[in-house]
Structure formats: structure tokens, C-alpha cells
Tab-separated table of C-alpha atoms and ligand atoms in Angstrom:
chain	number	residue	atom	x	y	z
A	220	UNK	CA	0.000	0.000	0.000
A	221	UNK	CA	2.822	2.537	0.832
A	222	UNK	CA	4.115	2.490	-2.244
A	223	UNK	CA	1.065	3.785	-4.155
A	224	UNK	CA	1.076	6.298	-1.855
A	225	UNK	CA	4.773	7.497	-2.353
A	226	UNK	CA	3.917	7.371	-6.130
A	227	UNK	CA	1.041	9.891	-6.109
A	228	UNK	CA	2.255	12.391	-3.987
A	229	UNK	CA	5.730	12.225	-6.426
A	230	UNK	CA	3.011	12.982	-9.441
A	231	UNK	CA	1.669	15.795	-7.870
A	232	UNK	CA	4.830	17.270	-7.335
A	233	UNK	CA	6.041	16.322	-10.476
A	234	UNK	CA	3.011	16.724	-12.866
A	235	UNK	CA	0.258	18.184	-10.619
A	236	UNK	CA	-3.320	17.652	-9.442
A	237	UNK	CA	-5.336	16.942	-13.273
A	238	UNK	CA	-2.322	14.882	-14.209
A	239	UNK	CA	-2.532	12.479	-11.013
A	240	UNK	CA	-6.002	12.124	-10.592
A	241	UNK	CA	-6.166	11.000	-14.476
A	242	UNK	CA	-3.367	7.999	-13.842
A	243	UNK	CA	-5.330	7.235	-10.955
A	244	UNK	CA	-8.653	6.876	-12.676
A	245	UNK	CA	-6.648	4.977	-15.124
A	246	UNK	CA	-4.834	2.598	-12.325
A	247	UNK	CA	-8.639	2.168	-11.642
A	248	UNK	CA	-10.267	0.949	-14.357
A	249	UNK	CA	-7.575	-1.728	-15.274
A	250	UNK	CA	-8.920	-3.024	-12.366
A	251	UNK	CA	-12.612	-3.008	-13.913
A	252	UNK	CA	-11.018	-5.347	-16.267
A	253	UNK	CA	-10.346	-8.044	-13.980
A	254	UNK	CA	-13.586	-7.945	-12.148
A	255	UNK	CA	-15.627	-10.832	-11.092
A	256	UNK	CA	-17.640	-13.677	-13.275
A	257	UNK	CA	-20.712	-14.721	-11.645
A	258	UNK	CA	-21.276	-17.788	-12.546
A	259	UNK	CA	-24.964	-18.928	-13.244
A	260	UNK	CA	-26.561	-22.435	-11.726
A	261	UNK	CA	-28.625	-22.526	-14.564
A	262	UNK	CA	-25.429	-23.199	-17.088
A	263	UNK	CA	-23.792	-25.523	-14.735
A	264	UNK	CA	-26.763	-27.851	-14.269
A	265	UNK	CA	-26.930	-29.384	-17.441
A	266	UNK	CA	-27.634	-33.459	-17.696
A	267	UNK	CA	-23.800	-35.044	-18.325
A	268	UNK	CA	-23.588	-38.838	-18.672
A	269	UNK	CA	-27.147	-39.089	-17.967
A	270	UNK	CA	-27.443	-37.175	-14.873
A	271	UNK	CA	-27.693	-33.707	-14.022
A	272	UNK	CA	-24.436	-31.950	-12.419
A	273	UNK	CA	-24.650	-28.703	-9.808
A	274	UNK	CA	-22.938	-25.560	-9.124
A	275	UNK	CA	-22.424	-25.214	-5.645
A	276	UNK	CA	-20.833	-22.249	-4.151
A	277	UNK	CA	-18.642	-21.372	-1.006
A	278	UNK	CA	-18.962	-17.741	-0.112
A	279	UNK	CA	-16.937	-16.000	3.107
A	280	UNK	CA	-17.670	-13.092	4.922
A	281	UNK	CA	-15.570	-11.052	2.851
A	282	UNK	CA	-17.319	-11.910	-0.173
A	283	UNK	CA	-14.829	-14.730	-1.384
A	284	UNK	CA	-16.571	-16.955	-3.450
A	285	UNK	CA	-15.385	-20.583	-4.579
A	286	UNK	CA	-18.071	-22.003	-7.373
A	287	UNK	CA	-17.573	-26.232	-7.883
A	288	UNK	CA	-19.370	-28.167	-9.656
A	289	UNK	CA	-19.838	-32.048	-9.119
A	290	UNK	CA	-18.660	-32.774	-12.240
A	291	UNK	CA	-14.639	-33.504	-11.866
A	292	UNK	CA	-15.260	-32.514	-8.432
A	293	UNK	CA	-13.576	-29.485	-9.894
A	294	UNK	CA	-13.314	-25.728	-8.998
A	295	UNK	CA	-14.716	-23.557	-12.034
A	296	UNK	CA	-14.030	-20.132	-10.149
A	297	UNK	CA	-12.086	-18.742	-7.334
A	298	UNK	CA	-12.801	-15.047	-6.322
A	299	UNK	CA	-10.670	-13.048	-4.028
A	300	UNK	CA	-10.069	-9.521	-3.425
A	301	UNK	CA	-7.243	-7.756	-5.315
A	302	UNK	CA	-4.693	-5.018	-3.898
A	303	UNK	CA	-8.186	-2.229	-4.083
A	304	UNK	CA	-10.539	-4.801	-2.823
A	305	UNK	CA	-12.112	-5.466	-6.010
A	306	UNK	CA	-13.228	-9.524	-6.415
A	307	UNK	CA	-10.955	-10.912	-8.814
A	308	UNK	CA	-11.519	-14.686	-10.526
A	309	UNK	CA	-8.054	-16.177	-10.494
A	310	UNK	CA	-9.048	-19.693	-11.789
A	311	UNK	CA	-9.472	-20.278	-15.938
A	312	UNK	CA	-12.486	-22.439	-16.180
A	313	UNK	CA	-15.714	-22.598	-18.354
A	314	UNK	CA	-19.165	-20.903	-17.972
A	315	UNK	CA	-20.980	-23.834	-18.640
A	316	UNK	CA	-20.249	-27.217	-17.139
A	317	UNK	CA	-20.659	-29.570	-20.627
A	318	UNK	CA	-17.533	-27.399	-21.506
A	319	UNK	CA	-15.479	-29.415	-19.654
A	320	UNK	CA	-16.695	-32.411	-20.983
A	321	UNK	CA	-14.169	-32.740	-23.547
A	322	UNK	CA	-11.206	-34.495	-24.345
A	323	UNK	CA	-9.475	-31.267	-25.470
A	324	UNK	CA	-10.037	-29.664	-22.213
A	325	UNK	CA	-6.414	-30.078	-20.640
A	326	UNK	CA	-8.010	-30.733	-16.738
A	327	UNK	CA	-9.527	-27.009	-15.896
A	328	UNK	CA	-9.798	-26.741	-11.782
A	329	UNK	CA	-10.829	-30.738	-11.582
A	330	UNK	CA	-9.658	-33.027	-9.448
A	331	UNK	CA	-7.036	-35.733	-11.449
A	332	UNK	CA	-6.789	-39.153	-10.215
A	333	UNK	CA	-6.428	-41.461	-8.979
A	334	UNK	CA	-2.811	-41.112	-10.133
A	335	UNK	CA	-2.071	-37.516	-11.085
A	336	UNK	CA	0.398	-36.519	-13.258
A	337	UNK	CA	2.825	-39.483	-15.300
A	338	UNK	CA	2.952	-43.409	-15.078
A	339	UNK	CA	5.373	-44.655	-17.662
A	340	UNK	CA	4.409	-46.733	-20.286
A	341	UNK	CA	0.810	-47.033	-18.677
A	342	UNK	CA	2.561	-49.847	-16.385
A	343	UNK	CA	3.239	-50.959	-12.929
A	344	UNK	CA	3.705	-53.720	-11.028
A	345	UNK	CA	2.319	-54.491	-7.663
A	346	UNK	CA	3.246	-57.636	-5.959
A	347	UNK	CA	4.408	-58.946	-8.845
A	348	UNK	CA	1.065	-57.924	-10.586
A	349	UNK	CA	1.304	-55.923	-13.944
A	350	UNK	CA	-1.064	-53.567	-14.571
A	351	UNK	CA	-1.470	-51.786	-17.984
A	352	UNK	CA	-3.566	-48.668	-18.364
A	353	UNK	CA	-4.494	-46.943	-21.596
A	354	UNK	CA	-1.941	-44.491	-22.451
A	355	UNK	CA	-3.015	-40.931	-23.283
A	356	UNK	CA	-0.015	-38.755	-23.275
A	357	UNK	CA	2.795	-40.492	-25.875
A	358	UNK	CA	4.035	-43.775	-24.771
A	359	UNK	CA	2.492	-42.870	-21.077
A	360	UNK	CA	-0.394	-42.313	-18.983
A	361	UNK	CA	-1.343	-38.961	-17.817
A	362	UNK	CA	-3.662	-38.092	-15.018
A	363	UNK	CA	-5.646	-41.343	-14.466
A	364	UNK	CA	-6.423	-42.037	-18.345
A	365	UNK	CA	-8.775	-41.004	-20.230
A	366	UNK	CA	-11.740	-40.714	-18.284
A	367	UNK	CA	-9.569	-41.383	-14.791
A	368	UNK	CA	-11.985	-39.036	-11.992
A	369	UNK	CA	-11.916	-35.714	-13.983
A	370	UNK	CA	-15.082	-37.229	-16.719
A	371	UNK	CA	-17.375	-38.250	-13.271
A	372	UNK	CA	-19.739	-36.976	-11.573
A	373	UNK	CA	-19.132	-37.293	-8.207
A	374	UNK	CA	-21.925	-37.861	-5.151
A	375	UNK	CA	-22.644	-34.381	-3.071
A	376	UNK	CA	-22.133	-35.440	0.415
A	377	UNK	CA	-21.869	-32.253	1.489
A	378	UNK	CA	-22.466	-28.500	1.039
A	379	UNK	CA	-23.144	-25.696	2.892
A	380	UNK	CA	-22.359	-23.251	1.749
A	381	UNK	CA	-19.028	-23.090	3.274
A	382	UNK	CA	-17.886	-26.881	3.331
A	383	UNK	CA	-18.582	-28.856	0.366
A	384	UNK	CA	-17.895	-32.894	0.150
A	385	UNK	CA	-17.807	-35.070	-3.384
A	386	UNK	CA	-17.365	-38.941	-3.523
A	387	UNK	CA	-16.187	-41.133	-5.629
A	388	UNK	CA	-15.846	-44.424	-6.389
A	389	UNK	CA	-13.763	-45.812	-9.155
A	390	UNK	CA	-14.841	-49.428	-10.182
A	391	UNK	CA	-12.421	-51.844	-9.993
A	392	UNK	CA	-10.224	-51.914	-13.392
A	393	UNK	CA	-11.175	-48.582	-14.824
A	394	UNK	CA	-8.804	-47.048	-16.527
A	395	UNK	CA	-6.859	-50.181	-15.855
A	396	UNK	CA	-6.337	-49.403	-12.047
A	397	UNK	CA	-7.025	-51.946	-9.212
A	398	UNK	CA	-9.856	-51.254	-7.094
A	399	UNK	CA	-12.633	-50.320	-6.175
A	400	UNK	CA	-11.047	-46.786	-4.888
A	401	UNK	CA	-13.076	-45.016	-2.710
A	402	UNK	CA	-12.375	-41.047	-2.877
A	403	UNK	CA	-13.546	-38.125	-1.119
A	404	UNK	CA	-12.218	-34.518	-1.566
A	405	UNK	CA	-14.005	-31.736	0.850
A	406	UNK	CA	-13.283	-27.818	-0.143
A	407	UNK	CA	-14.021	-25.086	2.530
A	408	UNK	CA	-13.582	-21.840	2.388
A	409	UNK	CA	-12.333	-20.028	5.472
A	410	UNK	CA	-13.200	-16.545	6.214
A	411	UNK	CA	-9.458	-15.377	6.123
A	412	UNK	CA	-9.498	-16.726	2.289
A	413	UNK	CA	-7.858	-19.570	2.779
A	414	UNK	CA	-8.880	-22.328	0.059
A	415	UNK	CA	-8.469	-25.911	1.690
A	416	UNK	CA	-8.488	-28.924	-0.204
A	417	UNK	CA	-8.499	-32.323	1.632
A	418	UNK	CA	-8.576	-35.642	0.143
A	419	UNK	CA	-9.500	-39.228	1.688
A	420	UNK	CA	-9.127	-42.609	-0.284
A	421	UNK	CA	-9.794	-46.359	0.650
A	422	UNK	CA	-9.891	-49.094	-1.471
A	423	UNK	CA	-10.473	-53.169	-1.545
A	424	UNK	CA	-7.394	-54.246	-3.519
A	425	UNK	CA	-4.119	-53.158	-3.617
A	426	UNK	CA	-3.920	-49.762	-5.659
A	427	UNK	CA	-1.501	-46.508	-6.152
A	428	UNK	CA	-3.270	-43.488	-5.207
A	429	UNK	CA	-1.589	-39.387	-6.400
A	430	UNK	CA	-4.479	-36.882	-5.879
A	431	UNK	CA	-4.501	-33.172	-6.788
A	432	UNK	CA	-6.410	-30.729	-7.902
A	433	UNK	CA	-5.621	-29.240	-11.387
A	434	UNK	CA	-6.726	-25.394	-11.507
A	435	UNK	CA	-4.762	-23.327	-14.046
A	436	UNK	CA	-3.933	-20.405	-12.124
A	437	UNK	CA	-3.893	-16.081	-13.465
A	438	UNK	CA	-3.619	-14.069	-9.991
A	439	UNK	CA	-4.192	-10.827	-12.295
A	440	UNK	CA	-7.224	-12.712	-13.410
A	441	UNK	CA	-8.200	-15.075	-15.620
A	442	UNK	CA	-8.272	-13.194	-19.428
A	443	UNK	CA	-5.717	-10.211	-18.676
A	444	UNK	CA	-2.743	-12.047	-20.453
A	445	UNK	CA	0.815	-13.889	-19.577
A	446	UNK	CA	1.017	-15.160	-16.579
A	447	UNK	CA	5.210	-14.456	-16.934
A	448	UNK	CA	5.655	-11.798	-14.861
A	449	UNK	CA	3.427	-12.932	-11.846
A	450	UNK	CA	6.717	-13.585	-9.295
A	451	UNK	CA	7.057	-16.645	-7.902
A	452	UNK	CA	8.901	-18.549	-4.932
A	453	UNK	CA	9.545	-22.629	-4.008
A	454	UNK	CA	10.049	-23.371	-1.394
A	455	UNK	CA	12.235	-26.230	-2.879
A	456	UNK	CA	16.002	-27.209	-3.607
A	457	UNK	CA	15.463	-30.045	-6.010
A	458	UNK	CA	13.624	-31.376	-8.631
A	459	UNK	CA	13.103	-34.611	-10.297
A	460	UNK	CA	14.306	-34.062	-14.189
A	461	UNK	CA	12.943	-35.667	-16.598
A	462	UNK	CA	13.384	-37.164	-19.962
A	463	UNK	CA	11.950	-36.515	-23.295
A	464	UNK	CA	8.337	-37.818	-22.462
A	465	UNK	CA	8.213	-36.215	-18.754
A	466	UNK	CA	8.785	-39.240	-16.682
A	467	UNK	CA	11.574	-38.731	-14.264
A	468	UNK	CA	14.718	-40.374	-14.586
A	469	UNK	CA	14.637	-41.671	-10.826
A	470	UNK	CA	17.296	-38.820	-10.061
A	471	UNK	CA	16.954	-35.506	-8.110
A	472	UNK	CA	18.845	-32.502	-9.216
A	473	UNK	CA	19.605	-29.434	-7.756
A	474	UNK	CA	17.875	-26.177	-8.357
A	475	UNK	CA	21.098	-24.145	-7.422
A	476	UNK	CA	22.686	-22.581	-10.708
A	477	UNK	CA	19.687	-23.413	-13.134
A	478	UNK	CA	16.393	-21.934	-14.273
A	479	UNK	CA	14.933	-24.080	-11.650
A	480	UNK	CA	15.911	-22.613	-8.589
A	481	UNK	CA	13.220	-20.099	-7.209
A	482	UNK	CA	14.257	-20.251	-3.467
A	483	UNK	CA	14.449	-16.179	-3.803
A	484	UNK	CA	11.476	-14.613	-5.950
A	485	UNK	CA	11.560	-14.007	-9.763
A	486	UNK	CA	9.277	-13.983	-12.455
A	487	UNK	CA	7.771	-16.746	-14.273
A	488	UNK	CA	9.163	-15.527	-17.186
A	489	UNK	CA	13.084	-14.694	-15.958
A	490	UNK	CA	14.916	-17.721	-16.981
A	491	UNK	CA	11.912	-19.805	-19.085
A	492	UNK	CA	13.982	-19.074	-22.208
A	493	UNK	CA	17.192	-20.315	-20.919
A	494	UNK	CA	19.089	-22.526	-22.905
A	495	UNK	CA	18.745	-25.614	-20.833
A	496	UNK	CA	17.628	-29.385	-21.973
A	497	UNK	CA	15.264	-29.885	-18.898
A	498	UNK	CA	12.967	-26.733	-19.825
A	499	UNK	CA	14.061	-28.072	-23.357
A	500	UNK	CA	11.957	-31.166	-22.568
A	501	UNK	CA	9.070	-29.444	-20.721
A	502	UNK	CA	8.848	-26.773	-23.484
A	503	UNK	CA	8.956	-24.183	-20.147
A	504	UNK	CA	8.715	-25.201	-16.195
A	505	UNK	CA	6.928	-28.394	-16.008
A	506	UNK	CA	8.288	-30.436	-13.412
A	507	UNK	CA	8.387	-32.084	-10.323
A	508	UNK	CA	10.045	-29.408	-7.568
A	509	UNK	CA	10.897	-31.710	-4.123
A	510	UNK	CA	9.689	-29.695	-1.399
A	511	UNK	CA	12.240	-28.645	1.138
A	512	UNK	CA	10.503	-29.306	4.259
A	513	UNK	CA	9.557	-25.639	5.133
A	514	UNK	CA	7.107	-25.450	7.685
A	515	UNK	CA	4.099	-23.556	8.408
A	516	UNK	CA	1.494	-24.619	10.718
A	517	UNK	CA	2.513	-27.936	10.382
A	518	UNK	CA	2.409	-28.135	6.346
A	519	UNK	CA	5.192	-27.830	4.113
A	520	UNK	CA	5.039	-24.107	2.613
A	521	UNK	CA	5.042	-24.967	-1.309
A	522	UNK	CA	4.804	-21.608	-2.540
A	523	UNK	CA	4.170	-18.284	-2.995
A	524	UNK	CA	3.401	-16.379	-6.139
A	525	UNK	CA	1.840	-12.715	-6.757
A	526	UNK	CA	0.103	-11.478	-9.706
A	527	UNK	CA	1.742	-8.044	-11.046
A	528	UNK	CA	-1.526	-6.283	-11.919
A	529	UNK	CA	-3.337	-7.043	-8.842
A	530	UNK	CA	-0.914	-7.584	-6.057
A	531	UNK	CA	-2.978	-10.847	-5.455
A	532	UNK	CA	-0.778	-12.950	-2.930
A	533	UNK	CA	-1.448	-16.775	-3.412
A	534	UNK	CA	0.646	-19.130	-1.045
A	535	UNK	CA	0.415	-22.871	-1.229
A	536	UNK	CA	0.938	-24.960	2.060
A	537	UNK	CA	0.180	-28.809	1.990
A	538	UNK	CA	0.865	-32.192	3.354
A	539	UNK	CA	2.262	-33.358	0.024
A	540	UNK	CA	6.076	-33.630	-0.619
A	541	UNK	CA	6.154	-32.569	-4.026
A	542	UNK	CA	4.504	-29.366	-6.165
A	543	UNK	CA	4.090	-30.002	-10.174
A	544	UNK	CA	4.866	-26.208	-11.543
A	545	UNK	CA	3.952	-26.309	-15.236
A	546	UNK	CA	4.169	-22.839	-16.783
A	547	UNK	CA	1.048	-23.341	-19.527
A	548	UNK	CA	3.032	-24.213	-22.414
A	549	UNK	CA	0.726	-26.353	-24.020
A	550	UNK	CA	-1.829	-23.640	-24.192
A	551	UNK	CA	-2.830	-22.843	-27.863
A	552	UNK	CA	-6.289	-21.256	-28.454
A	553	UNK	CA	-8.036	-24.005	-28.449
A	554	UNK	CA	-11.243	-23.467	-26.456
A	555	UNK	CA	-12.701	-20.134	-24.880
A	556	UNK	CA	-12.670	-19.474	-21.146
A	557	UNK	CA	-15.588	-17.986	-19.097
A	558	UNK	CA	-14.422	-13.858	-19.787
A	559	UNK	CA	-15.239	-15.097	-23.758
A	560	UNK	CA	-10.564	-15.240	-24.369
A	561	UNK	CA	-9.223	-17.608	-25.884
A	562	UNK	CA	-6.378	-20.336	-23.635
A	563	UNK	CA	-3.661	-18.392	-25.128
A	564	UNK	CA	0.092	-19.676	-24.792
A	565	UNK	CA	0.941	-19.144	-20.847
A	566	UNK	CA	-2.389	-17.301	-19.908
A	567	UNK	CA	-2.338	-19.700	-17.082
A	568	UNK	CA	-0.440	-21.870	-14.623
A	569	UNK	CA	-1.144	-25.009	-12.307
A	570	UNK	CA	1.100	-25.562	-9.039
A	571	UNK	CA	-0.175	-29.235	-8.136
A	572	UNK	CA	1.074	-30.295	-4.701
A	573	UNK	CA	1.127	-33.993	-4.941
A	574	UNK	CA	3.844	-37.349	-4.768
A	575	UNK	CA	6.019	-37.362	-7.449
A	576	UNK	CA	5.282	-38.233	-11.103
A	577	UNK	CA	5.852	-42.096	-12.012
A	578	UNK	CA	6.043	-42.704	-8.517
A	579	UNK	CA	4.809	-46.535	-8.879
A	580	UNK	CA	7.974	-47.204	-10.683
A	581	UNK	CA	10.227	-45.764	-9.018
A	582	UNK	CA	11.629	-47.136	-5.793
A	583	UNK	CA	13.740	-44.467	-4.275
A	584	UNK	CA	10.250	-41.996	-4.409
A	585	UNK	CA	7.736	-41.421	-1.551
A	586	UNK	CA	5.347	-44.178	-1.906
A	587	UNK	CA	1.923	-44.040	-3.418
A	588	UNK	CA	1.011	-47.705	-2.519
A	589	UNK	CA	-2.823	-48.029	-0.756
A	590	UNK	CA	-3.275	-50.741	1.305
A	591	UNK	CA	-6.784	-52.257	1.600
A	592	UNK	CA	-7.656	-51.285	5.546
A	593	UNK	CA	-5.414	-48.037	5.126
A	594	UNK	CA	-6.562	-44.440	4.700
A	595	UNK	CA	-5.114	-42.017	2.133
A	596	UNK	CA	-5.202	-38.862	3.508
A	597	UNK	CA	-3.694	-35.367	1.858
A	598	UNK	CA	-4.330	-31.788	2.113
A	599	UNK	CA	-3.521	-28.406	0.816
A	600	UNK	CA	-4.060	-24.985	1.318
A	601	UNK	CA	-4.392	-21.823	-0.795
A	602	UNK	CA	-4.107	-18.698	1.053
A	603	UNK	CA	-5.008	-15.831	-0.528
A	604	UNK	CA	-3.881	-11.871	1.269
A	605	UNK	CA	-2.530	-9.219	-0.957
A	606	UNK	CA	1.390	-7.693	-1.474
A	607	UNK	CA	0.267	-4.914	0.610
B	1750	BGC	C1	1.226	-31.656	-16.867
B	1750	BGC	C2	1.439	-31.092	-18.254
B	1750	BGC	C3	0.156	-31.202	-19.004
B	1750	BGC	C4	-0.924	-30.471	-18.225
B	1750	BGC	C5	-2.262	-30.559	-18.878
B	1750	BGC	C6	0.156	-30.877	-16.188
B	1750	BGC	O1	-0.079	-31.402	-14.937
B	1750	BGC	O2	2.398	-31.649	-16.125
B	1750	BGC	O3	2.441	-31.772	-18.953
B	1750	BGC	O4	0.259	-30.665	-20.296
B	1750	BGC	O5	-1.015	-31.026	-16.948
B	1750	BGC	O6	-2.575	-31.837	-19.183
């Protein structure tokens, strides 16, 4: 806020009252631009394989608001006050819920599972049990398949208004996974804006179980351009490279002399042009960042990212021991969002705190084995404040 401040009064002794007042009407209305979507119930409560879906909303005292719909158990809209107060969506999503019911809809605010992110070759082995799933990214199997938990539409336990609970149950070999997994992810809304996410999973056979929620992220606002010079911080020292199709070699590699390494702020955009065979691979960030162990309230502090235009402070904190930072570059125009723009290049970004991709093959990784007569349990949270 001081600095603003420090700024006017240098205009009006520089350029005088007219001048000032002007450039502040101007600072203003870019504000205007990034003002709220309200979604309606009416467009998200359309009939999707063969039953209707809902909108259901999560408002705080401040006026907050998260909208979710049932289908994908996903978030469609996130709005939080900017640097002036004004409500601000910061999620991409659709206005109308069939939207998302398509296969070139690359996972908008839904819920992936029940393995987020990459298995390689669509294969694992579980006491000496291969399983194949369908691939659907190259040679490998991204985000639970084809259908995986983002195509469903989840059971409303729950919602009211500021809680809301969705279940889930995948059958027993869909998408190729053991099963049946049970899943249940509860949003609330807190009235210090403070997005929490927690998951649950059981299942009857032995299974491997990575959920996350998938929101592309524009803290200026969804539709107001690049997301490269909202700054960003990990709280993170490695990550796990990659090869040529994303799936990590098994190695971790440190952040320290690379485009990788965001322990101090920079922008998105500082180093994503480097000349460097990782971001090579990814086409831009899109990798697995280890989490360093940073705590805050008890949760490893992920990290923190402000939009320039707004000032719109977003920190990540969550249970999980890995964050997925991918930097939009497969966005190309191909569908239009709910402020009517297109999903330009980098108009968006996801931060998905989960385990670490192609964890089921890979030993020396966290594990993502479930146990029949164990609990999954994960949680995140998305704290919203301004850089005030
Ligand atoms: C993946 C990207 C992928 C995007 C959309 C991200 O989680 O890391 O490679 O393009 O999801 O599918």
C-alpha cells in the first residue's frame, strides 16, 4: 500500500493535481477489467452422462466466493479480493459445465486421479502384478487415463455453503487401475481466504493413489494475459528431471545454478527461455520441484506467487512432498474461457502439490502404494492476502 502512496504524492509534485487524478482513474479501471464472473446455476446444471451436475458455491464473509461443480469434483471459479478490494476470478475455467466435458479440455480446476500426473508406459507392477492402463499422453499415462476421476460426476455429500464434500468411487479396473477406490475430496472456504483442499481414499485391492487438484492459475485474473511476470517462490532445492516424455529419470537434481531454482522470488518468465535441456523437454517449467521441508502450521510451505496487476498474494501450504509447476506451455487457443478469451500460450499456470510423477515405478520416491484397511489422507491450502 505505501508504495502507491509514495507514487502519487511524487506525481503531484512532479506533474500536478489533473495529471494524477487521471493515472489514478486509469490505475482504476484496469482493475474493472479483472472484475468478477458470476457464474450462473442454470449453465452448470446441465444433464452429463445421464445425470444432471450442480454448481455449488462457497462464499466467506468477505465476499470470497469458490463455485464447484460435481462434475470432476472441480473448482470452475475462485474469487478473491485484489490489492483495491475489487473480487478478482483467479481460476481459468468454463461458464458452462458440458464445456469441460471434452477431451481437449487439458483438466480445468478438476480433481485428477487417482494417479495424477505421469505413469510410464501405462505400467506398474504391484506384488508382482502388472497392470497396464491406456496411455493418453505419448508412450504414457497422464492423469488417471482417459476418463480417470476428472469425466465423473461425483456424489454431493456435502455443502453448505461453506464446506462442500464429493465422492467417488472408481470401479475396480477402470482405466486399468485396481480397485474399487473409494475417494472423497471436501473444499471449505475459510473466512481469512484460505482455500483448503483435503482428500481421503480407501480401497479393496491393492492400488496406487496421487491426488490433486488441477486449476490453471492467473492471480491478475483469468483473461488479462501472460502469466510471466506474476513472481514466484519454491520453497524447494530439487527437482526430479525428466526425460523426453516427462517421466523422471529416478534422479533428483539441484535447483542451485539453473532456471529451476526459485528459493528467492523471480518472475515466471526470468529464466523460461534459458538454454537448458530440462525446460528443453518441458517446453517451459513443467516439473516435479521436491519440497524442502519448510514449515508452516505444520504443512510444508510450497509456494508463494503474486500477480503483477493485482498484487494478489497466493501461497500454497500442503501435506504433500512434491509441487508439479507447469508454466502453460501447451496452451494454444483451443477453447474459450468464461471472460469469452481464448487459452492463449501461458495465460495460465497449475502448481499441483502432490507425490512425485511415475512414482509406482520408481523405488527411491515417496510411496503411493494403498493398502486395503489403510486411509489415504492429503491436504492443501491456498491462502489468498494481498502484497500490501
Ligand atoms: C502436466 C502437463 C500437461 C498439463 C495438462 C500438467 O499437470 O504436467 O504436462 O500438459 O497437466 O494436461
Amino acid at each position: 500500500m505505501r508504495k502507491p502512496i509514495i507514487l502519487i504524492m511524487a506525481c503531484f509534485v512532479l506533474f500536478g493535481f489533473q495529471a494524477c487524478q487521471q493515472n489514478k482513474e486509469q490505475k482504476q479501471a484496469a482493475t474493472v477489467d479483472t472484475i468478477q464472473v458470476t457464474l450462473d446455476s442454470a449453465d452448470f446444471s446441465e444433464n452429463i452422462n445421464g445425470a444432471a451436475v450442480k454448481l455449488i458455491t462457497l462464499k466467506n464473509a468477505t465476499g470470497a466466493t469458490a463455485y464447484l461443480s460435481n462434475f470432476g469434483a472441480r473448482l470452475v471459479g475462485l474469487l478473491v479480493p485484489d490489492q483495491h478490494g475489487t473480487l478478482v476470478d483467479v481460476v481459468l475455467g468454463f461458464d458452462k459445465a458440458s464445456l469441460y466435458h471434452n477431451p481437449e479440455e487439458p483438466y480445468y480446476g478438476t480433481i485428477v486421479g487417482p494417479f495424477g500426473n505421469r505413469i510410464a508406459n501405462g505400467k506398474f507392477k504391484l506384488d508382482d502384478e502388472e497392470y497396464q492402463l491406456p496411455t493418453n499422453n505419448g508412450k504414457n499415462t497422464l492423469h488417471g487415463g482417459m476418463e480417470g476421476v476428472h469425466f465423473a460426476n461425483w456424489d454431493i455429500k456435502e455443502a453448505n455453503g461453506k464446506v462442500a464434500t464429493f465422492a467417488y468411487t472408481l470401479p475396480d479396473g477402470k482405466e486399468g487401475f485396481p480397485g474399487p477406490i473409494h475417494m472423497e475430496v471436501t473444499y471449505s472456504l475459510s473466512d481469512n481466504n484460505e482455500l483448503t483442499i483435503s482428500y481421503k481414499a480407501t480401497t479393496d485391492k491393492k492400488t496406487v493413489v496421487n491426488l490433486t487438484n488441477h486449476a490453471y492459475f492467473n492471480l491478475n485474473g483469468e483473461g488479462s494475459g501472460s502469466i510471466l511476470d506474476h513472481t514466484l517462490k519454491l520453497y524447494a532445492d530439487k527437482i526430479t528431471p525428466v526425460d523426453s516424455t516427462l517421466i523422471p529419470t529416478g534422479a533428483l537434481q539441484d535447483v542451485e545454478g539453473t532456471p529451476f531454482d526459485f528459493r528467492t522470488s523471480k518472475t515466471i518468465g526470468a529464466d523460461i527461455q534459458a538454454d537448458d535441456m530440462q525446460l528443453k523437454y518441458g517446453k517451459g517449467y513443467d516439473h516435479n520441484f521436491v519440497l524442502d521441508g519448510t514449515k508452516v502450521d505444520g504443512l510444508n510451505h510450497a509456494a508463494t506467487v503474486i500477480g503483477d496487476k493485482t498484487g494478489i498474494k497466493m501461497e500454497i501450504l500442503t501435506e504433500e512432498p512434491g509441487i508439479q509447476f507447469y508454466s502453460g506451455n501447451f496452451m494454444a487457443d483451443r477453447v474459450t474461457l468464461k471472460k469469452g478469451v481464448k487459452d492463449s500460450f501461458r495465460t495460465g499456470f497449475c502448481l499441483e502439490p502432490q507425490h512425485f510423477p511415475d512414482s509406482p515405478n520408481q523405488p527411491n520416491f515417496p510411496t503411493t502404494t494403498l493398502n486395503p484397511g489403510e486411509t489415504y489422507t492429503s491436504k492443501s491450502i491456498y491462502k489468498f492476502t494481498t502484497n500490501q
